[in-house]
Amino acid sequence: MDIDVNTATLARIYDYMLGGAHNFAVDREAADRIERAVPGTIRTAWENRAFLRRAVQFCTAQGIDQFLDIGSGIPTEGNVHEIARSVNPDARVVYVDLDPVAVMQSRTILEGDELSGVVNADLRQPEAILDDPATRSLIDFDRPVAVLLVALLHVIPDSDGPAELLSRLTAHTVPGSCLVLTHFSSNYGTPEQVEALLELTRNTTTPLLIREPDEILALLGDFVPTPPGLVPVHEWRPEQETGTAQSSGYAVVARKEQPPGRTAG
Ligand SMILES: C[S@@+](CC[C@H](N)C(=O)[O-])C[C@H]1O[C@@H](n2cnc3c(N)ncnc32)[C@H](O)[C@@H]1O
């Protein structure tokens, strides 16, 4: 796998923000530049991770025991398999990312773990994810599955057809399955802060883009938001008052419902 140490990547910048060790000088400089321009960005990365934990716990409490984590990033504390297995030791997880460091590190920590797999693939090719041997052997699409897209869709422009990608990705999921996502939005901060973030990522390999709540909801297809709906990330079922006013965008957990006229079982 080719690792370019001269170009910052989203996975490695994020790893640095979360206190990880799998990043290079170019990533640290990019992250520091972002934090200087928009103080609080690193904290929002942690908020995003805290949402991931709450959302996986929520899905596990709904009886979901299989997770497809797309844009999973470089493993850090509180990975999906660890969170899910603290409730259900048999939970299965497939991690998907296109970043070579994320894939390599995920393979390293999951070596010998027969209930987890790692797929090196791009969300823009959903069939490559679904047809990968790891997905085929670990995920049973006849039972509910949680598809996670946490802090990912805001680097997928409309020209890539994100709604259609999600529809292809979830076409074979059964009712009870969940879509879990967070998305950067203009609620991030002041207009100046939002513009500064957009500008800092404009000439990178993954420019950030904004979607407003109605545009994010439009990506969900036939998945219906569970309470509290699409809300600022830190307001999604918080465990305690965070006392924060700054949001890192929006979060939602949406569920595929039974088609009308059909009953479960
Ligand atoms: C901001 S990180 C989020 C990591 C993790 N989901 C979390 O919330 O902690 C976004 C991740 O998405 C990955 N990514 C970006 N574009 C992708 C694509 N088209 N397909 C798959 N992964 C992608 C990046 O490599 C990175 O690891």
Coordinates of C-alpha atoms and ligand atoms in Angstrom, one line a residue, residues 9-12 14 18 45 48-49 52 69-74 76 96-99 102 121-124 129 149-152 154-156 182 206, ligand 1:
T9 CA -4.9 12.9 4.7
L10 CA -8.2 13.3 6.5
A11 CA -7.7 10.0 8.4
R12 CA -4.3 11.0 9.7
Y14 CA -8.3 13.1 12.5
L18 CA -7.8 12.4 18.7
A45 CA -13.6 15.7 16.8
N48 CA -18.1 13.3 17.1
R49 CA -16.4 10.2 18.6
L52 CA -20.3 7.3 17.7
D69 CA -18.5 1.1 9.6
I70 CA -17.6 3.1 6.5
G71 CA -14.9 5.8 6.6
S72 CA -14.0 4.1 9.9
G73 CA -10.6 5.9 10.2
I74 CA -7.5 4.9 12.0
T76 CA -8.3 4.8 18.3
V96 CA -14.1 0.2 5.6
D97 CA -11.8 2.9 4.6
L98 CA -9.8 4.1 1.6
D99 CA -6.8 5.4 3.6
A102 CA -6.4 3.3 8.4
A121 CA -12.7 0.4 -0.4
D122 CA -14.3 3.6 -1.4
L123 CA -17.9 4.6 -0.4
R124 CA -18.3 5.7 -4.0
I129 CA -17.9 -2.9 -0.2
L149 CA -21.0 6.9 8.0
V150 CA -19.7 9.1 10.8
A151 CA -17.9 12.3 9.7
L152 CA -17.7 11.1 6.1
H154 CA -19.3 16.0 4.1
V155 CA -16.4 15.0 1.8
I156 CA -18.7 13.4 -0.8
T182 CA -22.8 12.9 11.3
T206 CA -10.9 15.9 0.7
Ligands
LIG1 C1 -13.1 12.3 9.7 S1 -12.6 10.7 9.5 C2 -13.9 9.9 10.5 C3 -13.4 8.6 11.1 C4 -14.5 7.8 11.9 N1 -15.7 7.6 11.1 C5 -14.9 8.6 13.2 O1 -15.9 9.3 13.2 O2 -14.1 8.6 14.1 C6 -13.2 10.3 7.9 C7 -12.7 9.0 7.3 O3 -13.4 8.7 6.1 C8 -12.4 8.2 5.2 N2 -12.9 8.4 3.8 C9 -12.9 9.6 3.1 N3 -13.5 9.5 1.9 C10 -13.8 8.2 1.8 C11 -14.5 7.4 0.8 N4 -14.9 7.9 -0.3 N5 -14.7 6.1 1.1 C12 -14.3 5.5 2.2 N6 -13.7 6.2 3.2 C13 -13.5 7.5 3.0 C14 -11.1 8.9 5.5 O4 -10.0 8.2 5.1 C15 -11.2 9.0 7.0 O5 -10.6 7.9 7.6

